[in-house]
Amino acid sequence: MKQQRPIVIRNGRVIDPSQGIDAIADIVLMDGLVIGIDSPGATQLSNDWSEFDASDKIVAPGFIDLHTHLRTPGQEWKEDPKTASEAAVRGGFTTICAMPNTYPAQDNASVVGELTQRCASESDVRIRPIGAITKGRKGHELAPMHELADAGVVGLSDDGDPVMSPHMMRQALTYSSDLGLPIINHAEDRGLVADWDMNEGAVATHLGLRGIPNSAESMMIARDIELARITGGRLHVPHVSTAESVEIIRRAKSESINVTAEVTPHHLALTEEWVYGERGNVPMVLHANAYDSNAKMAPPLRSEDDRVALIKGLEDGTIDAIGTDHAPHADTDKVCTFTEAANGIIGLETALPLTVGIAAINLNLVIERLTVGPRAILGDGTIGTLKPGAKADVIIIDPDAVWHVDRTTLGSKSHNTPLFASNAKGRVLATFVAGGKIWDADGYGASDA
Ligand SMILES: [Zn+2]
């Protein structure tokens, strides 16, 4: 870590939902841990301490991302642990969970062990591996789940692909209770629609693209919830995108089924109209470049009614966490026809601009669902909080700061976001991991720490 001197972060508006704190305060970091939160100016400095002024800024626990596609091993031209880490700290994330759709897949202890070692030496943030549910993520045979748990995975998922077999899903959920790990199923019933480009609806019809209906997602979530009911297993639903899914999860929670859920920043902020490539506007006339492949992802951007339902689900606690589904792709994966384009957009660096900037969701709620929510799902009490004794993972935010999203500002190796080459509101000014300052925007606070 680059900064080991004790640090006092002064005069910030400290928002720590884990303790119900929203007040101007000083935070003291020492030996990689949070030592305390003091009234402004109360902390006495020693000579070797650094002082960091956060006046008029927000100070919060580092964000936790449950859903990052690390692309390592096997697709390092899209992302690697170093560039993922650079993207993470720019977005305020100090812990990220790596999805197992790599080459080879994270379906055994040796592959997970190698990745963990690589991340420890190449990355500045905490990278927690997620293991595969089935061998090779092919859906036919369970991966060695106990072996993966012993290797340190924090969840199990075939993400990118659904577990289509209910029998396989039932078995995985049965084991999940013993392991204490969530089963994270990419809910997309390919028995209903195998090949699609975007959300089914008027925009798909207008553009002549193939649609997938909301029910392809909600049917599979309903199935998984019934399987969680009969097994008592632990289900986590990633990237919820439809109003029907929110309602099904809400009902399951009211029946005390062991289910949690996450939503992406882009599904909270953007709708299917963004596929036109006109920042959500509907063009009068379609041109040759009638769509933006950077608005293609799985699940797809949905309707305004769905977006509103997702925000409602976030507000009432149906949706526990915000997960970015950071999915880097090379230009060659996106500069092609919409049908040929790969699914996914980068998400770590734009989580704040999408949720707070575009969707105008309450900042405290966003911070809560990026800290307390994922922390509870991971069951790790040492992160996502500024309680004394917690890891000194701290961020300083200006929710009103405007920055330009381009190759010079992004840390990711990939640039596939519909916000590319535009101004974004909401910026992370500094990120500390284990008490070391890993990132500052434009030299913010450089004279102090
Ligand atoms: Zn997925």
Short mmCIF file of C-alpha atoms and ligand atoms in Angstrom, two decimals:
data_model
loop_
_atom_site.label_atom_id
_atom_site.label_comp_id
_atom_site.label_asym_id
_atom_site.label_seq_id
_atom_site.Cartn_x
_atom_site.Cartn_y
_atom_site.Cartn_z
CA MET A 1 0.00 0.00 0.00
CA LYS A 2 1.27 3.44 -0.92
CA GLN A 3 0.43 5.36 2.25
CA GLN A 4 1.08 3.89 5.66
CA ARG A 5 1.26 7.02 7.81
CA PRO A 6 -1.72 7.53 10.13
CA ILE A 7 -4.30 9.73 8.43
CA VAL A 8 -7.00 12.09 9.67
CA ILE A 9 -9.72 12.86 7.13
CA ARG A 10 -11.09 16.18 8.35
CA ASN A 11 -14.46 17.92 8.21
CA GLY A 12 -16.21 15.66 5.71
CA ARG A 13 -19.89 14.83 5.80
CA VAL A 14 -19.50 11.23 6.98
CA ILE A 15 -22.23 8.90 5.70
CA ASP A 16 -21.94 5.43 7.20
CA PRO A 17 -25.27 3.59 6.95
CA SER A 18 -23.89 0.66 8.97
CA GLN A 19 -23.90 2.92 12.04
CA GLY A 20 -26.68 5.31 11.02
CA ILE A 21 -24.15 8.15 10.83
CA ASP A 22 -24.72 11.22 8.65
CA ALA A 23 -22.75 14.07 10.24
CA ILE A 24 -19.72 16.32 9.84
CA ALA A 25 -16.83 14.48 11.49
CA ASP A 26 -13.16 13.50 11.36
CA ILE A 27 -12.08 9.94 10.65
CA VAL A 28 -8.80 8.49 11.88
CA LEU A 29 -7.05 5.68 9.97
CA MET A 30 -4.06 3.80 11.37
CA ASP A 31 -2.31 0.48 10.64
CA GLY A 32 -4.81 -0.29 7.90
CA LEU A 33 -7.82 0.08 10.18
CA VAL A 34 -10.38 2.70 11.10
CA ILE A 35 -9.43 3.87 14.59
CA GLY A 36 -12.29 6.23 15.28
CA ILE A 37 -14.74 8.92 14.25
CA ASP A 38 -14.32 12.23 16.12
CA SER A 39 -16.03 15.59 16.28
CA PRO A 40 -14.42 17.99 13.77
CA GLY A 41 -11.04 19.20 15.04
CA ALA A 42 -11.05 16.96 18.12
CA THR A 43 -8.25 14.66 16.98
CA GLN A 44 -4.75 15.70 18.11
CA LEU A 45 -2.15 15.17 15.40
CA SER A 46 1.32 13.76 15.89
CA ASN A 47 4.22 14.83 13.69
CA ASP A 48 4.16 11.85 11.40
CA TRP A 49 0.41 12.02 10.73
CA SER A 50 -1.16 13.10 7.47
CA GLU A 51 -4.13 15.41 7.39
CA PHE A 52 -6.65 15.26 4.58
CA ASP A 53 -9.27 17.98 4.17
CA ALA A 54 -12.71 16.75 3.08
CA SER A 55 -14.67 19.94 3.77
CA ASP A 56 -17.88 20.14 1.68
CA LYS A 57 -17.35 16.55 0.52
CA ILE A 58 -18.92 13.20 1.41
CA VAL A 59 -16.85 10.59 3.26
CA ALA A 60 -18.13 7.00 3.09
CA PRO A 61 -16.99 3.41 3.46
CA GLY A 62 -15.43 1.99 0.28
CA PHE A 63 -18.03 0.43 -2.01
CA ILE A 64 -18.34 -3.33 -2.47
CA ASP A 65 -19.23 -4.75 -5.91
CA LEU A 66 -20.85 -8.18 -5.92
CA HIS A 67 -20.62 -8.49 -9.70
CA THR A 68 -17.43 -7.72 -11.63
CA HIS A 69 -16.35 -9.57 -14.77
CA LEU A 70 -12.60 -9.62 -14.28
CA ARG A 71 -11.90 -11.32 -17.66
CA THR A 72 -8.89 -12.97 -16.00
CA PRO A 73 -7.71 -15.58 -16.75
CA GLY A 74 -8.11 -15.91 -20.47
CA GLN A 75 -9.31 -12.54 -21.80
CA GLU A 76 -6.75 -10.13 -20.42
CA TRP A 77 -7.04 -7.94 -23.50
CA LYS A 78 -10.41 -6.84 -22.08
CA GLU A 79 -9.41 -6.47 -18.40
CA ASP A 80 -6.87 -7.76 -15.90
CA PRO A 81 -6.57 -7.45 -12.11
CA LYS A 82 -4.49 -4.27 -12.38
CA THR A 83 -6.85 -2.41 -14.72
CA ALA A 84 -9.94 -3.72 -12.91
CA SER A 85 -8.40 -2.35 -9.73
CA GLU A 86 -7.75 1.00 -11.42
CA ALA A 87 -11.37 1.13 -12.57
CA ALA A 88 -12.59 0.09 -9.13
CA VAL A 89 -10.78 2.81 -7.15
CA ARG A 90 -11.94 5.49 -9.63
CA GLY A 91 -15.49 4.34 -8.98
CA GLY A 92 -15.04 4.16 -5.19
CA PHE A 93 -14.96 0.35 -4.99
CA THR A 94 -12.47 -1.14 -2.56
CA THR A 95 -13.77 -4.73 -2.71
CA ILE A 96 -14.94 -6.43 -5.91
CA CYS A 97 -16.22 -9.96 -6.47
CA ALA A 98 -14.92 -11.63 -9.61
CA MET A 99 -17.38 -13.61 -11.72
CA PRO A 100 -16.18 -17.08 -12.78
CA ASN A 101 -16.91 -16.92 -16.53
CA THR A 102 -13.21 -16.96 -17.30
CA TYR A 103 -11.07 -19.26 -19.48
CA PRO A 104 -10.64 -21.66 -17.78
CA ALA A 105 -13.74 -21.21 -15.62
CA GLN A 106 -13.35 -20.85 -11.83
CA ASP A 107 -14.65 -24.37 -11.22
CA ASN A 108 -11.85 -25.91 -9.12
CA ALA A 109 -9.47 -24.95 -6.32
CA SER A 110 -6.33 -24.70 -8.41
CA VAL A 111 -7.81 -22.18 -10.85
CA VAL A 112 -9.28 -20.15 -7.97
CA GLY A 113 -5.98 -20.32 -6.06
CA GLU A 114 -4.01 -19.06 -9.04
CA LEU A 115 -6.40 -16.15 -9.59
CA THR A 116 -6.38 -15.21 -5.90
CA GLN A 117 -2.57 -15.12 -5.89
CA ARG A 118 -2.47 -13.05 -9.05
CA CYS A 119 -5.00 -10.57 -7.71
CA ALA A 120 -3.07 -10.16 -4.46
CA SER A 121 0.09 -9.15 -6.33
CA GLU A 122 -1.43 -7.11 -9.19
CA SER A 123 -4.38 -5.33 -7.62
CA ASP A 124 -4.74 -2.59 -5.00
CA VAL A 125 -8.32 -3.50 -4.09
CA ARG A 126 -9.72 -6.62 -2.45
CA ILE A 127 -10.77 -9.08 -5.14
CA ARG A 128 -12.98 -11.93 -3.92
CA PRO A 129 -13.51 -14.86 -6.29
CA ILE A 130 -16.90 -16.36 -7.11
CA GLY A 131 -16.83 -20.04 -8.09
CA ALA A 132 -18.80 -21.78 -10.83
CA ILE A 133 -21.95 -23.75 -9.98
CA THR A 134 -21.33 -26.39 -12.65
CA LYS A 135 -18.19 -27.81 -14.23
CA GLY A 136 -17.04 -25.62 -17.08
CA ARG A 137 -20.24 -23.58 -16.50
CA LYS A 138 -21.90 -26.04 -18.87
CA GLY A 139 -24.88 -26.79 -16.63
CA HIS A 140 -24.57 -30.57 -16.64
CA GLU A 141 -22.58 -31.54 -13.52
CA LEU A 142 -22.02 -29.70 -10.24
CA ALA A 143 -18.59 -28.18 -9.67
CA PRO A 144 -16.82 -29.36 -6.48
CA MET A 145 -18.62 -26.84 -4.29
CA HIS A 146 -16.96 -27.77 -0.98
CA GLU A 147 -13.52 -27.59 -2.60
CA LEU A 148 -14.39 -24.15 -4.00
CA ALA A 149 -15.65 -23.01 -0.61
CA ASP A 150 -12.39 -24.14 1.00
CA ALA A 151 -10.50 -22.21 -1.70
CA GLY A 152 -12.23 -19.03 -0.52
CA VAL A 153 -15.00 -18.32 -3.02
CA VAL A 154 -17.70 -15.98 -1.71
CA GLY A 155 -20.55 -17.32 -3.86
CA LEU A 156 -21.31 -19.68 -6.72
CA SER A 157 -22.55 -18.66 -10.16
CA ASP A 158 -22.51 -19.69 -13.83
CA ASP A 159 -23.16 -16.02 -14.65
CA GLY A 160 -23.26 -15.16 -18.32
CA ASP A 161 -25.26 -18.34 -18.65
CA PRO A 162 -28.28 -19.50 -16.65
CA VAL A 163 -28.46 -22.84 -14.88
CA MET A 164 -31.22 -24.18 -17.12
CA SER A 165 -31.71 -27.52 -15.34
CA PRO A 166 -34.02 -27.27 -12.32
CA HIS A 167 -32.46 -30.48 -11.00
CA MET A 168 -28.97 -28.95 -11.08
CA MET A 169 -30.27 -25.78 -9.41
CA ARG A 170 -32.04 -27.81 -6.72
CA GLN A 171 -28.83 -29.67 -5.91
CA ALA A 172 -26.77 -26.46 -5.79
CA LEU A 173 -29.28 -24.81 -3.47
CA THR A 174 -29.32 -27.89 -1.24
CA TYR A 175 -25.53 -27.70 -0.79
CA SER A 176 -25.57 -23.92 -0.37
CA SER A 177 -27.05 -24.14 3.13
CA ASP A 178 -24.13 -26.26 4.39
CA LEU A 179 -21.58 -24.04 2.70
CA GLY A 180 -23.17 -20.77 3.77
CA LEU A 181 -22.65 -19.43 0.24
CA PRO A 182 -25.23 -17.81 -2.04
CA ILE A 183 -26.18 -19.45 -5.34
CA ILE A 184 -26.24 -16.63 -7.90
CA ASN A 185 -28.20 -17.62 -11.00
CA HIS A 186 -28.26 -15.51 -14.16
CA ALA A 187 -32.03 -15.61 -14.65
CA GLU A 188 -32.75 -15.95 -18.36
CA ASP A 189 -34.98 -18.79 -19.58
CA ARG A 190 -33.46 -19.68 -22.93
CA GLY A 191 -36.19 -22.25 -23.42
CA LEU A 192 -38.45 -19.27 -24.11
CA VAL A 193 -36.10 -17.23 -26.31
CA ALA A 194 -32.68 -18.53 -27.30
CA ASP A 195 -31.44 -15.68 -29.48
CA TRP A 196 -32.27 -12.05 -28.89
CA ASP A 197 -30.78 -8.56 -29.15
CA MET A 198 -32.71 -6.33 -26.75
CA ASN A 199 -35.89 -5.90 -24.74
CA GLU A 200 -39.06 -7.05 -26.50
CA GLY A 201 -41.21 -4.02 -27.29
CA ALA A 202 -41.78 -1.04 -29.55
CA VAL A 203 -38.10 -0.04 -29.77
CA ALA A 204 -37.05 -3.54 -30.88
CA THR A 205 -39.82 -3.53 -33.48
CA HIS A 206 -38.82 -0.04 -34.67
CA LEU A 207 -35.18 -1.08 -35.06
CA GLY A 208 -35.93 -4.53 -36.50
CA LEU A 209 -34.08 -6.23 -33.62
CA ARG A 210 -35.02 -9.47 -31.86
CA GLY A 211 -36.64 -8.99 -28.45
CA ILE A 212 -36.71 -10.96 -25.22
CA PRO A 213 -39.76 -10.48 -22.95
CA ASN A 214 -39.69 -9.74 -19.23
CA SER A 215 -41.09 -13.20 -18.52
CA ALA A 216 -37.85 -14.89 -19.62
CA GLU A 217 -36.35 -13.43 -16.43
CA SER A 218 -39.26 -13.59 -14.00
CA MET A 219 -40.15 -17.20 -14.89
CA MET A 220 -36.69 -18.37 -13.92
CA ILE A 221 -36.61 -16.29 -10.73
CA ALA A 222 -39.99 -17.79 -9.77
CA ARG A 223 -38.57 -21.28 -10.39
CA ASP A 224 -35.44 -20.57 -8.36
CA ILE A 225 -37.51 -19.18 -5.48
CA GLU A 226 -39.63 -22.34 -5.42
CA LEU A 227 -36.43 -24.39 -5.34
CA ALA A 228 -35.10 -22.24 -2.51
CA ARG A 229 -38.39 -22.86 -0.71
CA ILE A 230 -38.16 -26.67 -0.86
CA THR A 231 -34.41 -26.85 -0.16
CA GLY A 232 -34.06 -24.03 2.36
CA GLY A 233 -31.09 -23.01 0.19
CA ARG A 234 -29.63 -19.54 -0.17
CA LEU A 235 -30.53 -17.77 -3.42
CA HIS A 236 -29.10 -14.48 -4.65
CA VAL A 237 -30.67 -12.95 -7.75
CA PRO A 238 -28.22 -10.82 -9.76
CA HIS A 239 -29.11 -7.91 -12.07
CA VAL A 240 -32.89 -7.85 -11.53
CA SER A 241 -34.31 -5.93 -14.49
CA THR A 242 -38.12 -6.25 -14.59
CA ALA A 243 -41.11 -5.09 -12.54
CA GLU A 244 -42.43 -8.69 -12.40
CA SER A 245 -39.13 -9.95 -10.93
CA VAL A 246 -39.23 -7.29 -8.21
CA GLU A 247 -42.77 -8.34 -7.28
CA ILE A 248 -41.87 -12.05 -7.14
CA ILE A 249 -38.85 -11.36 -4.92
CA ARG A 250 -40.89 -9.03 -2.70
CA ARG A 251 -43.46 -11.79 -2.15
CA ALA A 252 -40.77 -14.43 -1.49
CA LYS A 253 -39.18 -12.20 1.16
CA SER A 254 -42.55 -11.70 2.82
CA GLU A 255 -42.74 -15.50 3.03
CA SER A 256 -39.27 -15.60 4.65
CA ILE A 257 -37.62 -17.45 1.78
CA ASN A 258 -33.83 -17.12 1.89
CA VAL A 259 -33.42 -14.81 -1.09
CA THR A 260 -31.46 -11.61 -1.71
CA ALA A 261 -31.25 -9.50 -4.87
CA GLU A 262 -29.11 -6.96 -6.65
CA VAL A 263 -29.75 -4.40 -9.40
CA THR A 264 -27.27 -2.70 -11.73
CA PRO A 265 -26.76 1.07 -11.90
CA HIS A 266 -27.66 1.00 -15.61
CA HIS A 267 -31.00 -0.71 -15.07
CA LEU A 268 -31.80 1.91 -12.41
CA ALA A 269 -30.90 4.79 -14.71
CA LEU A 270 -31.39 3.84 -18.36
CA THR A 271 -34.21 2.42 -20.49
CA GLU A 272 -34.44 0.59 -23.80
CA GLU A 273 -34.62 3.93 -25.62
CA TRP A 274 -30.87 4.25 -24.94
CA VAL A 275 -30.35 1.60 -27.62
CA TYR A 276 -31.02 4.34 -30.20
CA GLY A 277 -27.74 5.92 -29.12
CA GLU A 278 -29.33 9.33 -28.48
CA ARG A 279 -29.01 9.35 -24.67
CA GLY A 280 -32.54 8.05 -24.16
CA ASN A 281 -34.20 10.22 -26.82
CA VAL A 282 -36.23 8.70 -29.65
CA PRO A 283 -34.97 9.90 -33.06
CA MET A 284 -37.47 11.23 -35.60
CA VAL A 285 -35.70 9.41 -38.43
CA LEU A 286 -33.51 6.30 -38.27
CA HIS A 287 -30.05 6.71 -39.76
CA ALA A 288 -27.51 4.09 -40.84
CA ASN A 289 -26.00 4.23 -37.31
CA ALA A 290 -29.39 3.71 -35.72
CA TYR A 291 -28.23 2.02 -32.55
CA ASP A 292 -25.51 2.02 -29.91
CA SER A 293 -24.07 -1.44 -29.25
CA ASN A 294 -22.77 -0.05 -25.93
CA ALA A 295 -26.40 -0.20 -24.77
CA LYS A 296 -26.53 -3.98 -25.38
CA MET A 297 -26.38 -6.17 -22.30
CA ALA A 298 -27.98 -9.22 -20.63
CA PRO A 299 -30.48 -8.67 -19.16
CA PRO A 300 -31.32 -5.85 -21.59
CA LEU A 301 -32.31 -2.29 -20.71
CA ARG A 302 -36.06 -2.42 -20.11
CA SER A 303 -39.03 -0.03 -20.11
CA GLU A 304 -39.59 3.05 -17.95
CA ASP A 305 -42.20 1.12 -15.91
CA ASP A 306 -39.56 -1.50 -15.12
CA ARG A 307 -37.00 1.14 -14.19
CA VAL A 308 -39.45 2.81 -11.80
CA ALA A 309 -40.28 -0.59 -10.24
CA LEU A 310 -36.57 -1.30 -9.69
CA ILE A 311 -36.11 2.00 -7.85
CA LYS A 312 -39.18 1.22 -5.73
CA GLY A 313 -37.69 -2.22 -4.99
CA LEU A 314 -34.42 -0.60 -3.96
CA GLU A 315 -36.22 1.87 -1.71
CA ASP A 316 -38.41 -0.68 0.09
CA GLY A 317 -35.58 -3.18 0.64
CA THR A 318 -36.77 -5.82 -1.83
CA ILE A 319 -33.46 -5.27 -3.62
CA ASP A 320 -30.59 -5.55 -1.15
CA ALA A 321 -27.64 -4.33 -3.16
CA ILE A 322 -26.41 -2.47 -6.21
CA GLY A 323 -24.01 -4.62 -8.28
CA THR A 324 -22.32 -3.14 -11.33
CA ASP A 325 -22.14 -6.17 -13.68
CA HIS A 326 -18.92 -4.50 -14.91
CA ALA A 327 -18.45 -6.29 -18.24
CA PRO A 328 -15.48 -4.98 -20.22
CA HIS A 329 -15.26 -5.71 -23.94
CA ALA A 330 -12.74 -4.73 -26.61
CA ASP A 331 -13.75 -2.29 -29.36
CA THR A 332 -13.86 -5.17 -31.84
CA ASP A 333 -16.60 -6.80 -29.73
CA LYS A 334 -18.78 -3.70 -30.05
CA VAL A 335 -17.95 -2.03 -33.37
CA CYS A 336 -20.15 -4.36 -35.40
CA THR A 337 -23.85 -5.01 -35.97
CA PHE A 338 -26.06 -4.96 -32.91
CA THR A 339 -26.76 -8.68 -33.28
CA GLU A 340 -23.05 -9.51 -33.46
CA ALA A 341 -22.11 -7.25 -30.54
CA ALA A 342 -21.15 -8.78 -27.19
CA ASN A 343 -23.41 -8.27 -24.19
CA GLY A 344 -22.29 -5.97 -21.40
CA ILE A 345 -21.03 -2.54 -20.41
CA ILE A 346 -18.34 -1.40 -18.02
CA GLY A 347 -19.84 -0.32 -14.70
CA LEU A 348 -17.39 0.28 -11.87
CA GLU A 349 -16.56 3.87 -12.76
CA THR A 350 -20.07 4.96 -13.70
CA ALA A 351 -22.02 3.53 -10.74
CA LEU A 352 -22.23 6.92 -9.04
CA PRO A 353 -23.01 8.97 -12.20
CA LEU A 354 -25.78 6.54 -13.19
CA THR A 355 -27.48 6.16 -9.81
CA VAL A 356 -26.99 9.59 -8.25
CA GLY A 357 -26.33 11.65 -11.40
CA ILE A 358 -28.86 10.34 -13.94
CA ALA A 359 -31.41 8.40 -11.86
CA ALA A 360 -31.24 11.00 -9.02
CA ILE A 361 -31.56 8.31 -6.35
CA ASN A 362 -30.98 9.47 -2.78
CA LEU A 363 -27.22 9.44 -2.08
CA ASN A 364 -27.59 7.83 1.36
CA LEU A 365 -29.61 4.99 -0.15
CA VAL A 366 -27.03 4.45 -2.91
CA ILE A 367 -24.20 4.34 -0.37
CA GLU A 368 -26.17 1.91 1.80
CA ARG A 369 -26.83 -0.50 -1.09
CA LEU A 370 -23.16 -0.34 -2.13
CA THR A 371 -21.87 -1.02 1.40
CA VAL A 372 -24.29 -2.47 3.96
CA GLY A 373 -26.23 -4.49 1.36
CA PRO A 374 -23.35 -6.38 -0.27
CA ARG A 375 -21.50 -6.67 3.05
CA ALA A 376 -24.42 -8.59 4.54
CA ILE A 377 -24.59 -10.89 1.51
CA LEU A 378 -20.85 -11.57 1.79
CA GLY A 379 -21.08 -11.96 5.55
CA ASP A 380 -17.91 -9.91 6.06
CA GLY A 381 -18.22 -7.48 8.99
CA THR A 382 -14.78 -5.92 8.41
CA ILE A 383 -15.71 -4.05 5.21
CA GLY A 384 -18.46 -1.64 4.14
CA THR A 385 -18.37 0.17 7.48
CA LEU A 386 -16.40 2.86 9.30
CA LYS A 387 -16.75 1.22 12.71
CA PRO A 388 -13.51 1.29 14.72
CA GLY A 389 -11.55 -1.87 13.92
CA ALA A 390 -12.93 -2.16 10.36
CA LYS A 391 -10.59 -2.16 7.35
CA ALA A 392 -9.60 1.42 6.51
CA ASP A 393 -11.36 1.39 3.13
CA VAL A 394 -12.68 4.93 2.76
CA ILE A 395 -13.80 7.11 -0.14
CA ILE A 396 -14.33 10.83 -0.60
CA ILE A 397 -17.13 11.78 -2.99
CA ASP A 398 -18.47 14.91 -4.63
CA PRO A 399 -21.94 13.95 -5.93
CA ASP A 400 -22.18 17.21 -7.90
CA ALA A 401 -18.75 17.14 -9.57
CA VAL A 402 -18.90 16.79 -13.36
CA TRP A 403 -16.24 14.85 -15.24
CA HIS A 404 -15.77 13.75 -18.83
CA VAL A 405 -15.93 10.02 -19.49
CA ASP A 406 -13.12 9.25 -21.91
CA ARG A 407 -9.95 7.24 -22.31
CA THR A 408 -7.98 9.64 -20.14
CA THR A 409 -10.37 9.43 -17.18
CA LEU A 410 -11.30 5.73 -17.27
CA GLY A 411 -9.04 3.20 -15.55
CA SER A 412 -10.60 0.16 -17.21
CA LYS A 413 -8.87 -1.38 -20.21
CA SER A 414 -12.23 -1.24 -22.01
CA HIS A 415 -14.46 1.72 -22.81
CA ASN A 416 -17.82 0.14 -23.62
CA THR A 417 -20.30 2.41 -21.91
CA PRO A 418 -23.13 4.47 -23.42
CA LEU A 419 -21.80 7.35 -21.28
CA PHE A 420 -18.50 7.36 -23.22
CA ALA A 421 -17.50 10.78 -24.58
CA SER A 422 -20.09 12.57 -22.45
CA ASN A 423 -20.13 14.47 -19.17
CA ALA A 424 -21.09 12.54 -16.03
CA LYS A 425 -22.21 13.99 -12.68
CA GLY A 426 -20.94 12.38 -9.47
CA ARG A 427 -17.27 11.75 -8.88
CA VAL A 428 -15.06 9.86 -6.48
CA LEU A 429 -12.27 12.26 -5.48
CA ALA A 430 -10.14 9.92 -3.38
CA THR A 431 -10.04 6.24 -2.45
CA PHE A 432 -8.17 4.70 0.46
CA VAL A 433 -7.66 0.94 0.72
CA ALA A 434 -6.38 -0.45 4.03
CA GLY A 435 -5.37 3.08 5.03
CA GLY A 436 -3.37 3.78 1.88
CA LYS A 437 -4.47 6.43 -0.61
CA ILE A 438 -4.69 4.53 -3.88
CA TRP A 439 -6.54 7.09 -5.98
CA ASP A 440 -7.11 10.81 -6.15
CA ALA A 441 -8.85 12.70 -8.95
CA ASP A 442 -6.75 15.49 -10.48
CA GLY A 443 -4.39 15.43 -7.52
CA TYR A 444 -7.22 16.07 -5.07
CA GLY A 445 -5.78 16.59 -1.58
CA ALA A 446 -2.26 15.85 -2.85
CA SER A 447 -0.65 18.45 -0.61
CA ASP A 448 -2.17 16.86 2.46
CA ALA A 449 -1.50 13.16 2.10
ZN ZN B 1 -25.57 -12.27 -15.61
#
